[in-house]
mmCIF file with all atom_site columns, C-alpha atoms in Angstrom:
data_model
loop_
_atom_site.group_PDB
_atom_site.id
_atom_site.type_symbol
_atom_site.label_atom_id
_atom_site.label_alt_id
_atom_site.label_comp_id
_atom_site.label_asym_id
_atom_site.label_entity_id
_atom_site.label_seq_id
_atom_site.pdbx_PDB_ins_code
_atom_site.Cartn_x
_atom_site.Cartn_y
_atom_site.Cartn_z
_atom_site.occupancy
_atom_site.B_iso_or_equiv
_atom_site.pdbx_formal_charge
_atom_site.auth_seq_id
_atom_site.auth_comp_id
_atom_site.auth_asym_id
_atom_site.auth_atom_id
_atom_site.pdbx_PDB_model_num
ATOM 1   C CA . MET U 1 1   ? -0.040  -0.042  0.045   1.00 0.00 ? 1   MET U CA 1
ATOM 2   C CA . GLU U 1 2   ? 2.935   2.388   0.911   1.00 0.00 ? 2   GLU U CA 1
ATOM 3   C CA . ASN U 1 3   ? 4.399   1.735   -2.610  1.00 0.00 ? 3   ASN U CA 1
ATOM 4   C CA . LEU U 1 4   ? 0.995   2.538   -4.365  1.00 0.00 ? 4   LEU U CA 1
ATOM 5   C CA . LEU U 1 5   ? 0.796   5.915   -2.472  1.00 0.00 ? 5   LEU U CA 1
ATOM 6   C CA . LEU U 1 6   ? 4.410   6.712   -3.272  1.00 0.00 ? 6   LEU U CA 1
ATOM 7   C CA . PHE U 1 7   ? 3.873   5.774   -6.870  1.00 0.00 ? 7   PHE U CA 1
ATOM 8   C CA . ILE U 1 8   ? 0.761   8.119   -6.988  1.00 0.00 ? 8   ILE U CA 1
ATOM 9   C CA . GLN U 1 9   ? 2.583   10.967  -5.559  1.00 0.00 ? 9   GLN U CA 1
ATOM 10  C CA . ASN U 1 10  ? 5.619   10.592  -7.976  1.00 0.00 ? 10  ASN U CA 1
ATOM 11  C CA . HIS U 1 11  ? 3.522   10.180  -11.041 1.00 0.00 ? 11  HIS U CA 1
ATOM 12  C CA . ALA U 1 12  ? 0.504   12.350  -10.265 1.00 0.00 ? 12  ALA U CA 1
ATOM 13  C CA . PRO U 1 13  ? 0.653   14.636  -13.416 1.00 0.00 ? 13  PRO U CA 1
ATOM 14  C CA . TYR U 1 14  ? 0.887   11.542  -15.770 1.00 0.00 ? 14  TYR U CA 1
ATOM 15  C CA . LEU U 1 15  ? -1.770  9.645   -13.911 1.00 0.00 ? 15  LEU U CA 1
ATOM 16  C CA . LEU U 1 16  ? -4.243  12.584  -14.120 1.00 0.00 ? 16  LEU U CA 1
ATOM 17  C CA . ASN U 1 17  ? -3.900  12.647  -17.862 1.00 0.00 ? 17  ASN U CA 1
ATOM 18  C CA . HIS U 1 18  ? -4.253  8.938   -18.273 1.00 0.00 ? 18  HIS U CA 1
ATOM 19  C CA . LYS U 1 19  ? -6.580  7.993   -15.463 1.00 0.00 ? 19  LYS U CA 1
ATOM 20  C CA . TYR U 1 20  ? -8.524  5.207   -17.191 1.00 0.00 ? 20  TYR U CA 1
ATOM 21  C CA . LEU U 1 21  ? -5.381  3.618   -18.601 1.00 0.00 ? 21  LEU U CA 1
ATOM 22  C CA . PHE U 1 22  ? -3.701  3.700   -15.226 1.00 0.00 ? 22  PHE U CA 1
ATOM 23  C CA . LEU U 1 23  ? -6.770  2.136   -13.427 1.00 0.00 ? 23  LEU U CA 1
ATOM 24  C CA . PHE U 1 24  ? -7.269  -0.477  -16.214 1.00 0.00 ? 24  PHE U CA 1
ATOM 25  C CA . LEU U 1 25  ? -3.596  -1.584  -15.874 1.00 0.00 ? 25  LEU U CA 1
ATOM 26  C CA . GLY U 1 26  ? -3.674  -1.594  -12.096 1.00 0.00 ? 26  GLY U CA 1
ATOM 27  C CA . GLY U 1 27  ? -6.869  -3.562  -12.060 1.00 0.00 ? 27  GLY U CA 1
ATOM 28  C CA . MET U 1 28  ? -5.469  -6.129  -14.460 1.00 0.00 ? 28  MET U CA 1
ATOM 29  C CA . ILE U 1 29  ? -1.858  -6.378  -12.793 1.00 0.00 ? 29  ILE U CA 1
ATOM 30  C CA . GLU U 1 30  ? -2.199  -5.269  -9.258  1.00 0.00 ? 30  GLU U CA 1
ATOM 31  C CA . GLY U 1 31  ? -5.842  -5.745  -8.327  1.00 0.00 ? 31  GLY U CA 1
ATOM 32  C CA . MET U 1 32  ? -7.261  -4.845  -4.888  1.00 0.00 ? 32  MET U CA 1
ATOM 33  C CA . ASN U 1 33  ? -5.614  -1.438  -4.116  1.00 0.00 ? 33  ASN U CA 1
ATOM 34  C CA . SER U 1 34  ? -6.202  -0.105  -7.771  1.00 0.00 ? 34  SER U CA 1
ATOM 35  C CA . LEU U 1 35  ? -9.819  -1.105  -7.471  1.00 0.00 ? 35  LEU U CA 1
ATOM 36  C CA . VAL U 1 36  ? -10.446 0.778   -4.156  1.00 0.00 ? 36  VAL U CA 1
ATOM 37  C CA . LEU U 1 37  ? -8.512  3.747   -5.594  1.00 0.00 ? 37  LEU U CA 1
ATOM 38  C CA . GLY U 1 38  ? -10.660 3.801   -8.723  1.00 0.00 ? 38  GLY U CA 1
ATOM 39  C CA . GLY U 1 39  ? -13.770 4.041   -6.539  1.00 0.00 ? 39  GLY U CA 1
ATOM 40  C CA . PHE U 1 40  ? -12.136 6.813   -4.540  1.00 0.00 ? 40  PHE U CA 1
ATOM 41  C CA . ILE U 1 41  ? -11.311 8.704   -7.585  1.00 0.00 ? 41  ILE U CA 1
ATOM 42  C CA . ALA U 1 42  ? -14.712 8.230   -9.070  1.00 0.00 ? 42  ALA U CA 1
ATOM 43  C CA . SER U 1 43  ? -16.247 9.846   -6.003  1.00 0.00 ? 43  SER U CA 1
ATOM 44  C CA . THR U 1 44  ? -14.442 13.069  -6.822  1.00 0.00 ? 44  THR U CA 1
ATOM 45  C CA . GLY U 1 45  ? -15.799 13.099  -10.348 1.00 0.00 ? 45  GLY U CA 1
ATOM 46  C CA . GLN U 1 46  ? -12.350 12.744  -11.944 1.00 0.00 ? 46  GLN U CA 1
ATOM 47  C CA . VAL U 1 47  ? -13.626 9.551   -13.761 1.00 0.00 ? 47  VAL U CA 1
ATOM 48  C CA . LYS U 1 48  ? -17.115 8.476   -14.620 1.00 0.00 ? 48  LYS U CA 1
ATOM 49  C CA . LEU U 1 49  ? -18.465 5.574   -12.556 1.00 0.00 ? 49  LEU U CA 1
ATOM 50  C CA . GLN U 1 50  ? -20.457 4.095   -15.492 1.00 0.00 ? 50  GLN U CA 1
ATOM 51  C CA . PHE U 1 51  ? -17.276 3.820   -17.589 1.00 0.00 ? 51  PHE U CA 1
ATOM 52  C CA . LEU U 1 52  ? -14.916 2.752   -14.747 1.00 0.00 ? 52  LEU U CA 1
ATOM 53  C CA . LEU U 1 53  ? -17.084 -0.309  -13.515 1.00 0.00 ? 53  LEU U CA 1
ATOM 54  C CA . PRO U 1 54  ? -17.095 -2.134  -16.788 1.00 0.00 ? 54  PRO U CA 1
ATOM 55  C CA . LEU U 1 55  ? -13.503 -1.255  -17.470 1.00 0.00 ? 55  LEU U CA 1
ATOM 56  C CA . LEU U 1 56  ? -12.357 -2.707  -14.210 1.00 0.00 ? 56  LEU U CA 1
ATOM 57  C CA . VAL U 1 57  ? -14.491 -5.807  -14.533 1.00 0.00 ? 57  VAL U CA 1
ATOM 58  C CA . VAL U 1 58  ? -12.852 -6.508  -17.917 1.00 0.00 ? 58  VAL U CA 1
ATOM 59  C CA . ALA U 1 59  ? -9.280  -5.801  -16.353 1.00 0.00 ? 59  ALA U CA 1
ATOM 60  C CA . HIS U 1 60  ? -9.988  -8.200  -13.398 1.00 0.00 ? 60  HIS U CA 1
ATOM 61  C CA . THR U 1 61  ? -11.416 -10.787 -15.817 1.00 0.00 ? 61  THR U CA 1
ATOM 62  C CA . ILE U 1 62  ? -8.148  -10.634 -17.827 1.00 0.00 ? 62  ILE U CA 1
ATOM 63  C CA . ASN U 1 63  ? -6.323  -11.040 -14.702 1.00 0.00 ? 63  ASN U CA 1
ATOM 64  C CA . GLY U 1 64  ? -8.145  -14.390 -14.143 1.00 0.00 ? 64  GLY U CA 1
ATOM 65  C CA . TYR U 1 65  ? -7.391  -15.667 -17.597 1.00 0.00 ? 65  TYR U CA 1
ATOM 66  C CA . GLY U 1 66  ? -3.699  -14.786 -16.966 1.00 0.00 ? 66  GLY U CA 1
ATOM 67  C CA . TRP U 1 67  ? -3.479  -17.107 -13.904 1.00 0.00 ? 67  TRP U CA 1
ATOM 68  C CA . TYR U 1 68  ? -5.584  -19.762 -15.785 1.00 0.00 ? 68  TYR U CA 1
ATOM 69  C CA . LEU U 1 69  ? -2.757  -19.728 -18.338 1.00 0.00 ? 69  LEU U CA 1
ATOM 70  C CA . VAL U 1 70  ? -0.159  -20.089 -15.694 1.00 0.00 ? 70  VAL U CA 1
ATOM 71  C CA . GLY U 1 71  ? -1.824  -23.290 -14.518 1.00 0.00 ? 71  GLY U CA 1
ATOM 72  C CA . TYR U 1 72  ? -2.449  -24.411 -17.989 1.00 0.00 ? 72  TYR U CA 1
ATOM 73  C CA . LEU U 1 73  ? 1.302   -24.215 -18.912 1.00 0.00 ? 73  LEU U CA 1
ATOM 74  C CA . GLY U 1 74  ? 2.716   -24.971 -15.419 1.00 0.00 ? 74  GLY U CA 1
ATOM 75  C CA . GLY U 1 75  ? 0.364   -27.625 -14.403 1.00 0.00 ? 75  GLY U CA 1
ATOM 76  C CA . ALA U 1 76  ? 0.410   -29.054 -10.820 1.00 0.00 ? 76  ALA U CA 1
ATOM 77  C CA . LYS U 1 77  ? 3.867   -27.665 -10.208 1.00 0.00 ? 77  LYS U CA 1
ATOM 78  C CA . ALA U 1 78  ? 2.592   -24.133 -10.737 1.00 0.00 ? 78  ALA U CA 1
ATOM 79  C CA . LEU U 1 79  ? 0.028   -24.704 -8.070  1.00 0.00 ? 79  LEU U CA 1
ATOM 80  C CA . ASP U 1 80  ? 2.399   -26.327 -5.575  1.00 0.00 ? 80  ASP U CA 1
ATOM 81  C CA . LYS U 1 81  ? 4.938   -23.395 -6.071  1.00 0.00 ? 81  LYS U CA 1
ATOM 82  C CA . TRP U 1 82  ? 2.148   -20.837 -5.474  1.00 0.00 ? 82  TRP U CA 1
ATOM 83  C CA . GLY U 1 83  ? 0.811   -22.585 -2.528  1.00 0.00 ? 83  GLY U CA 1
ATOM 84  C CA . HIS U 1 84  ? 4.404   -22.851 -1.014  1.00 0.00 ? 84  HIS U CA 1
ATOM 85  C CA . LYS U 1 85  ? 5.169   -19.277 -1.570  1.00 0.00 ? 85  LYS U CA 1
ATOM 86  C CA . ASN U 1 86  ? 1.972   -17.987 -0.100  1.00 0.00 ? 86  ASN U CA 1
ATOM 87  C CA . LYS U 1 87  ? 1.886   -20.541 2.813   1.00 0.00 ? 87  LYS U CA 1
ATOM 88  C CA . ILE U 1 88  ? -1.166  -22.388 1.633   1.00 0.00 ? 88  ILE U CA 1
ATOM 89  C CA . SER U 1 89  ? -0.985  -25.868 2.866   1.00 0.00 ? 89  SER U CA 1
ATOM 90  C CA . HIS U 1 90  ? -1.431  -28.917 0.799   1.00 0.00 ? 90  HIS U CA 1
ATOM 91  C CA . GLN U 1 91  ? -4.487  -29.708 2.987   1.00 0.00 ? 91  GLN U CA 1
ATOM 92  C CA . VAL U 1 92  ? -6.214  -26.527 2.017   1.00 0.00 ? 92  VAL U CA 1
ATOM 93  C CA . ILE U 1 93  ? -5.338  -26.971 -1.669  1.00 0.00 ? 93  ILE U CA 1
ATOM 94  C CA . ASN U 1 94  ? -6.697  -30.570 -1.491  1.00 0.00 ? 94  ASN U CA 1
ATOM 95  C CA . LYS U 1 95  ? -9.922  -29.230 0.020   1.00 0.00 ? 95  LYS U CA 1
ATOM 96  C CA . ILE U 1 96  ? -10.336 -26.791 -2.814  1.00 0.00 ? 96  ILE U CA 1
ATOM 97  C CA . GLN U 1 97  ? -9.650  -29.443 -5.253  1.00 0.00 ? 97  GLN U CA 1
ATOM 98  C CA . ASP U 1 98  ? -12.249 -31.737 -3.956  1.00 0.00 ? 98  ASP U CA 1
ATOM 99  C CA . TYR U 1 99  ? -14.953 -29.005 -3.620  1.00 0.00 ? 99  TYR U CA 1
ATOM 100 C CA . PHE U 1 100 ? -14.033 -27.873 -7.156  1.00 0.00 ? 100 PHE U CA 1
ATOM 101 C CA . LYS U 1 101 ? -14.837 -31.281 -8.495  1.00 0.00 ? 101 LYS U CA 1
ATOM 102 C CA . ARG U 1 102 ? -18.312 -31.004 -7.286  1.00 0.00 ? 102 ARG U CA 1
ATOM 103 C CA . TYR U 1 103 ? -19.128 -27.315 -7.333  1.00 0.00 ? 103 TYR U CA 1
ATOM 104 C CA . SER U 1 104 ? -16.600 -25.733 -9.828  1.00 0.00 ? 104 SER U CA 1
ATOM 105 C CA . GLY U 1 105 ? -18.687 -22.633 -10.586 1.00 0.00 ? 105 GLY U CA 1
ATOM 106 C CA . ARG U 1 106 ? -19.151 -21.677 -6.883  1.00 0.00 ? 106 ARG U CA 1
ATOM 107 C CA . THR U 1 107 ? -15.389 -22.299 -6.152  1.00 0.00 ? 107 THR U CA 1
ATOM 108 C CA . ILE U 1 108 ? -14.241 -19.899 -8.893  1.00 0.00 ? 108 ILE U CA 1
ATOM 109 C CA . MET U 1 109 ? -16.785 -17.227 -7.907  1.00 0.00 ? 109 MET U CA 1
ATOM 110 C CA . PHE U 1 110 ? -16.254 -17.240 -4.259  1.00 0.00 ? 110 PHE U CA 1
ATOM 111 C CA . ALA U 1 111 ? -12.475 -17.623 -4.497  1.00 0.00 ? 111 ALA U CA 1
ATOM 112 C CA . LYS U 1 112 ? -12.536 -14.099 -6.178  1.00 0.00 ? 112 LYS U CA 1
ATOM 113 C CA . PHE U 1 113 ? -13.442 -12.736 -2.806  1.00 0.00 ? 113 PHE U CA 1
ATOM 114 C CA . THR U 1 114 ? -10.681 -14.383 -0.817  1.00 0.00 ? 114 THR U CA 1
ATOM 115 C CA . PHE U 1 115 ? -7.168  -13.477 -0.017  1.00 0.00 ? 115 PHE U CA 1
ATOM 116 C CA . SER U 1 116 ? -4.481  -15.738 -1.788  1.00 0.00 ? 116 SER U CA 1
ATOM 117 C CA . LEU U 1 117 ? -6.974  -18.492 -2.634  1.00 0.00 ? 117 LEU U CA 1
ATOM 118 C CA . GLU U 1 118 ? -8.166  -16.587 -5.621  1.00 0.00 ? 118 GLU U CA 1
ATOM 119 C CA . ILE U 1 119 ? -4.950  -17.045 -7.620  1.00 0.00 ? 119 ILE U CA 1
ATOM 120 C CA . ALA U 1 120 ? -4.618  -20.663 -6.380  1.00 0.00 ? 120 ALA U CA 1
ATOM 121 C CA . THR U 1 121 ? -8.151  -21.440 -7.743  1.00 0.00 ? 121 THR U CA 1
ATOM 122 C CA . MET U 1 122 ? -7.427  -19.883 -11.133 1.00 0.00 ? 122 MET U CA 1
ATOM 123 C CA . ILE U 1 123 ? -4.196  -21.858 -11.360 1.00 0.00 ? 123 ILE U CA 1
ATOM 124 C CA . LEU U 1 124 ? -5.962  -24.994 -10.346 1.00 0.00 ? 124 LEU U CA 1
ATOM 125 C CA . CYS U 1 125 ? -8.581  -24.409 -13.259 1.00 0.00 ? 125 CYS U CA 1
ATOM 126 C CA . GLY U 1 126 ? -5.814  -24.105 -15.802 1.00 0.00 ? 126 GLY U CA 1
ATOM 127 C CA . SER U 1 127 ? -3.956  -27.122 -14.464 1.00 0.00 ? 127 SER U CA 1
ATOM 128 C CA . LEU U 1 128 ? -7.008  -29.277 -14.780 1.00 0.00 ? 128 LEU U CA 1
ATOM 129 C CA . ASN U 1 129 ? -7.636  -27.951 -18.253 1.00 0.00 ? 129 ASN U CA 1
ATOM 130 C CA . TYR U 1 130 ? -11.082 -26.818 -16.934 1.00 0.00 ? 130 TYR U CA 1
ATOM 131 C CA . ASN U 1 131 ? -13.580 -25.946 -19.681 1.00 0.00 ? 131 ASN U CA 1
ATOM 132 C CA . LEU U 1 132 ? -12.664 -22.419 -20.881 1.00 0.00 ? 132 LEU U CA 1
ATOM 133 C CA . LYS U 1 133 ? -16.306 -21.542 -21.756 1.00 0.00 ? 133 LYS U CA 1
ATOM 134 C CA . LYS U 1 134 ? -17.517 -22.317 -18.242 1.00 0.00 ? 134 LYS U CA 1
ATOM 135 C CA . PHE U 1 135 ? -14.387 -20.737 -16.699 1.00 0.00 ? 135 PHE U CA 1
ATOM 136 C CA . SER U 1 136 ? -15.041 -17.505 -18.677 1.00 0.00 ? 136 SER U CA 1
ATOM 137 C CA . LYS U 1 137 ? -18.561 -17.257 -17.301 1.00 0.00 ? 137 LYS U CA 1
ATOM 138 C CA . TYR U 1 138 ? -17.806 -17.859 -13.665 1.00 0.00 ? 138 TYR U CA 1
ATOM 139 C CA . ASN U 1 139 ? -14.480 -15.780 -13.926 1.00 0.00 ? 139 ASN U CA 1
ATOM 140 C CA . PHE U 1 140 ? -16.599 -12.826 -15.295 1.00 0.00 ? 140 PHE U CA 1
ATOM 141 C CA . TYR U 1 141 ? -19.399 -13.237 -12.587 1.00 0.00 ? 141 TYR U CA 1
ATOM 142 C CA . GLY U 1 142 ? -16.789 -13.412 -9.829  1.00 0.00 ? 142 GLY U CA 1
ATOM 143 C CA . SER U 1 143 ? -14.846 -10.460 -11.191 1.00 0.00 ? 143 SER U CA 1
ATOM 144 C CA . ALA U 1 144 ? -17.959 -8.424  -11.506 1.00 0.00 ? 144 ALA U CA 1
ATOM 145 C CA . GLY U 1 145 ? -19.033 -9.068  -7.904  1.00 0.00 ? 145 GLY U CA 1
ATOM 146 C CA . TRP U 1 146 ? -15.509 -8.390  -6.534  1.00 0.00 ? 146 TRP U CA 1
ATOM 147 C CA . VAL U 1 147 ? -15.073 -5.227  -8.477  1.00 0.00 ? 147 VAL U CA 1
ATOM 148 C CA . ALA U 1 148 ? -18.408 -3.843  -7.606  1.00 0.00 ? 148 ALA U CA 1
ATOM 149 C CA . MET U 1 149 ? -17.738 -4.402  -3.739  1.00 0.00 ? 149 MET U CA 1
ATOM 150 C CA . THR U 1 150 ? -14.342 -2.807  -3.829  1.00 0.00 ? 150 THR U CA 1
ATOM 151 C CA . VAL U 1 151 ? -15.162 0.165   -5.957  1.00 0.00 ? 151 VAL U CA 1
ATOM 152 C CA . PHE U 1 152 ? -18.209 0.732   -3.747  1.00 0.00 ? 152 PHE U CA 1
ATOM 153 C CA . ILE U 1 153 ? -16.003 0.760   -0.710  1.00 0.00 ? 153 ILE U CA 1
ATOM 154 C CA . GLY U 1 154 ? -13.565 3.156   -2.333  1.00 0.00 ? 154 GLY U CA 1
ATOM 155 C CA . TYR U 1 155 ? -16.398 5.362   -3.384  1.00 0.00 ? 155 TYR U CA 1
ATOM 156 C CA . PHE U 1 156 ? -17.938 5.500   0.006   1.00 0.00 ? 156 PHE U CA 1
ATOM 157 C CA . PHE U 1 157 ? -14.673 6.571   1.630   1.00 0.00 ? 157 PHE U CA 1
ATOM 158 C CA . GLY U 1 158 ? -14.037 9.047   -1.149  1.00 0.00 ? 158 GLY U CA 1
ATOM 159 C CA . GLN U 1 159 ? -17.609 10.583  -0.456  1.00 0.00 ? 159 GLN U CA 1
ATOM 160 C CA . SER U 1 160 ? -16.997 10.650  3.261   1.00 0.00 ? 160 SER U CA 1
ATOM 161 C CA . PHE U 1 161 ? -13.540 12.374  2.584   1.00 0.00 ? 161 PHE U CA 1
ATOM 162 C CA . LYS U 1 162 ? -15.192 15.139  0.522   1.00 0.00 ? 162 LYS U CA 1
ATOM 163 C CA . LEU U 1 163 ? -17.557 15.981  3.362   1.00 0.00 ? 163 LEU U CA 1
ATOM 164 C CA . ILE U 1 164 ? -14.725 16.318  5.748   1.00 0.00 ? 164 ILE U CA 1
ATOM 165 C CA . PHE U 1 165 ? -12.395 18.035  3.292   1.00 0.00 ? 165 PHE U CA 1
ATOM 166 C CA . THR U 1 166 ? -14.845 21.022  3.130   1.00 0.00 ? 166 THR U CA 1
ATOM 167 C CA . VAL U 1 167 ? -14.105 21.724  6.714   1.00 0.00 ? 167 VAL U CA 1
ATOM 168 C CA . LEU U 1 168 ? -10.506 20.469  7.189   1.00 0.00 ? 168 LEU U CA 1
ATOM 169 C CA . LYS U 1 169 ? -8.294  20.689  3.973   1.00 0.00 ? 169 LYS U CA 1
ATOM 170 C CA . SER U 1 170 ? -5.322  18.260  4.232   1.00 0.00 ? 170 SER U CA 1
ATOM 171 C CA . PHE U 1 171 ? -3.428  15.786  2.018   1.00 0.00 ? 171 PHE U CA 1
ATOM 172 C CA . THR U 1 172 ? -2.771  13.724  4.984   1.00 0.00 ? 172 THR U CA 1
ATOM 173 C CA . LEU U 1 173 ? -6.390  13.293  5.527   1.00 0.00 ? 173 LEU U CA 1
ATOM 174 C CA . LEU U 1 174 ? -6.856  12.139  1.919   1.00 0.00 ? 174 LEU U CA 1
ATOM 175 C CA . VAL U 1 175 ? -4.165  9.418   2.414   1.00 0.00 ? 175 VAL U CA 1
ATOM 176 C CA . LEU U 1 176 ? -5.832  8.224   5.641   1.00 0.00 ? 176 LEU U CA 1
ATOM 177 C CA . PHE U 1 177 ? -9.092  7.954   4.082   1.00 0.00 ? 177 PHE U CA 1
ATOM 178 C CA . LEU U 1 178 ? -7.761  6.002   1.128   1.00 0.00 ? 178 LEU U CA 1
ATOM 179 C CA . ALA U 1 179 ? -5.598  3.924   3.447   1.00 0.00 ? 179 ALA U CA 1
ATOM 180 C CA . ALA U 1 180 ? -8.741  3.106   5.623   1.00 0.00 ? 180 ALA U CA 1
ATOM 181 C CA . ALA U 1 181 ? -10.657 1.948   2.561   1.00 0.00 ? 181 ALA U CA 1
ATOM 182 C CA . ILE U 1 182 ? -7.866  -0.396  1.419   1.00 0.00 ? 182 ILE U CA 1
ATOM 183 C CA . ILE U 1 183 ? -7.380  -1.778  4.889   1.00 0.00 ? 183 ILE U CA 1
ATOM 184 C CA . ILE U 1 184 ? -11.103 -2.570  5.231   1.00 0.00 ? 184 ILE U CA 1
ATOM 185 C CA . VAL U 1 185 ? -11.272 -4.458  2.005   1.00 0.00 ? 185 VAL U CA 1
ATOM 186 C CA . TYR U 1 186 ? -8.052  -6.277  2.940   1.00 0.00 ? 186 TYR U CA 1
ATOM 187 C CA . ILE U 1 187 ? -9.754  -7.429  6.212   1.00 0.00 ? 187 ILE U CA 1
ATOM 188 C CA . LEU U 1 188 ? -12.807 -8.426  4.401   1.00 0.00 ? 188 LEU U CA 1
ATOM 189 C CA . LYS U 1 189 ? -10.588 -10.630 2.032   1.00 0.00 ? 189 LYS U CA 1
ATOM 190 C CA . ILE U 1 190 ? -8.920  -12.311 5.010   1.00 0.00 ? 190 ILE U CA 1
ATOM 191 C CA . LEU U 1 191 ? -12.281 -12.992 6.718   1.00 0.00 ? 191 LEU U CA 1
ATOM 192 C CA . LEU U 1 192 ? -13.791 -14.337 3.595   1.00 0.00 ? 192 LEU U CA 1
ATOM 193 C CA . LYS U 1 193 ? -10.822 -16.663 3.107   1.00 0.00 ? 193 LYS U CA 1
ATOM 194 C CA . LYS U 1 194 ? -11.233 -17.934 6.649   1.00 0.00 ? 194 LYS U CA 1
ATOM 195 C CA . TYR U 1 195 ? -15.001 -18.427 6.051   1.00 0.00 ? 195 TYR U CA 1
ATOM 196 C CA . PHE U 1 196 ? -14.375 -20.285 2.721   1.00 0.00 ? 196 PHE U CA 1
ATOM 197 C CA . ILE U 1 197 ? -11.815 -22.534 4.338   1.00 0.00 ? 197 ILE U CA 1
ATOM 198 C CA . GLY U 1 198 ? -14.185 -23.246 7.232   1.00 0.00 ? 198 GLY U CA 1
ATOM 199 C CA . TYR U 1 199 ? -17.043 -23.890 4.870   1.00 0.00 ? 199 TYR U CA 1
ATOM 200 C CA . LEU U 1 200 ? -14.822 -26.381 2.969   1.00 0.00 ? 200 LEU U CA 1
ATOM 201 C CA . THR U 1 201 ? -13.975 -28.219 6.103   1.00 0.00 ? 201 THR U CA 1
ATOM 202 C CA . ILE U 1 202 ? -17.486 -28.656 7.041   1.00 0.00 ? 202 ILE U CA 1
ATOM 203 C CA . GLN U 1 203 ? -18.330 -29.872 3.540   1.00 0.00 ? 203 GLN U CA 1
ATOM 204 C CA . GLU U 1 204 ? -15.534 -32.422 3.889   1.00 0.00 ? 204 GLU U CA 1
ATOM 205 C CA . LYS U 1 205 ? -16.829 -33.731 7.145   1.00 0.00 ? 205 LYS U CA 1
ATOM 206 C CA . ILE U 1 206 ? -20.431 -33.894 5.738   1.00 0.00 ? 206 ILE U CA 1
ATOM 207 C CA . LYS U 1 207 ? -19.006 -35.900 2.807   1.00 0.00 ? 207 LYS U CA 1
ATOM 208 C CA . GLU U 1 208 ? -17.211 -38.326 5.139   1.00 0.00 ? 208 GLU U CA 1
ATOM 209 C CA . TRP U 1 209 ? -20.181 -38.825 7.399   1.00 0.00 ? 209 TRP U CA 1
ATOM 210 C CA . THR U 1 210 ? -22.474 -39.343 4.514   1.00 0.00 ? 210 THR U CA 1
ATOM 211 C CA . GLU U 1 211 ? -20.058 -42.030 3.046   1.00 0.00 ? 211 GLU U CA 1
ATOM 212 C CA . LYS U 1 212 ? -19.978 -43.646 6.413   1.00 0.00 ? 212 LYS U CA 1
ATOM 213 C CA . ILE U 1 213 ? -23.761 -43.826 6.815   1.00 0.00 ? 213 ILE U CA 1
ATOM 214 C CA . ARG U 1 214 ? -24.187 -45.015 3.255   1.00 0.00 ? 214 ARG U CA 1
ATOM 215 C CA . ASP U 1 215 ? -21.447 -47.852 3.821   1.00 0.00 ? 215 ASP U CA 1
ATOM 216 C CA . CYS U 1 216 ? -23.308 -48.729 7.097   1.00 0.00 ? 216 CYS U CA 1
ATOM 217 C CA . PHE U 1 217 ? -26.536 -48.808 5.181   1.00 0.00 ? 217 PHE U CA 1
ATOM 218 C CA . ASP U 1 218 ? -25.143 -51.097 2.490   1.00 0.00 ? 218 ASP U CA 1
ATOM 219 C CA . ASP U 1 219 ? -23.801 -53.472 5.198   1.00 0.00 ? 219 ASP U CA 1
ATOM 220 C CA . LEU U 1 220 ? -27.093 -53.681 6.874   1.00 0.00 ? 220 LEU U CA 1
ATOM 221 C CA . MET U 1 221 ? -28.885 -54.403 3.574   1.00 0.00 ? 221 MET U CA 1
ATOM 222 C CA . LYS U 1 222 ? -26.336 -57.127 2.714   1.00 0.00 ? 222 LYS U CA 1
ATOM 223 C CA . ASN U 1 223 ? -26.691 -58.707 6.006   1.00 0.00 ? 223 ASN U CA 1
ATOM 224 C CA . GLY U 1 224 ? -30.511 -58.476 5.691   1.00 0.00 ? 224 GLY U CA 1
ATOM 225 C CA . VAL U 1 225 ? -30.431 -60.316 2.438   1.00 0.00 ? 225 VAL U CA 1
ATOM 226 C CA . LYS U 1 226 ? -28.287 -63.142 3.890   1.00 0.00 ? 226 LYS U CA 1
#
């Protein structure tokens, strides 16, 4: 986040002249911070929200295709490498894979809202050579939802900043409001990740118990026949 603010400060004149291009590239390459920043800038009227939202959805969708390609070319090794780098255990990855086999669409869309699991899921799709048409649909839906949420948070904090700025004019205040918006989105992503992992664990337990009950029932039926 500090690097983003420093970059904005050092390149402010250029960014003001190429706002849409900067936000598009940021949404495609960097992601979260750029999306929040886009909403914040839109609240000032420097960019049109009706143009910004579809632009960022396209950018984030392209990002998903990029990680799909990484998985497609790198296979399981790419997924293992990413998991090791971001401290995602094999147990968590196995849970995602198991849930993905049953509910691929849900997995792709919900992963878009989580911290670090998003990229792992996109790589998984590519490594499994998941149907590109289906991936395109769920990748787009998930991107649209995530972009809408983050841009709205940035927009809300931007509007709040405008109200206070009329009374207290300070660049430090602007940085604090932008930082607060980014921190809230960051916390939301972490919480959603924990929820998703917890949900996967519950689903795994339900599957185990269902299989045990089914096996027990089969044994009873066999014994009854005898």
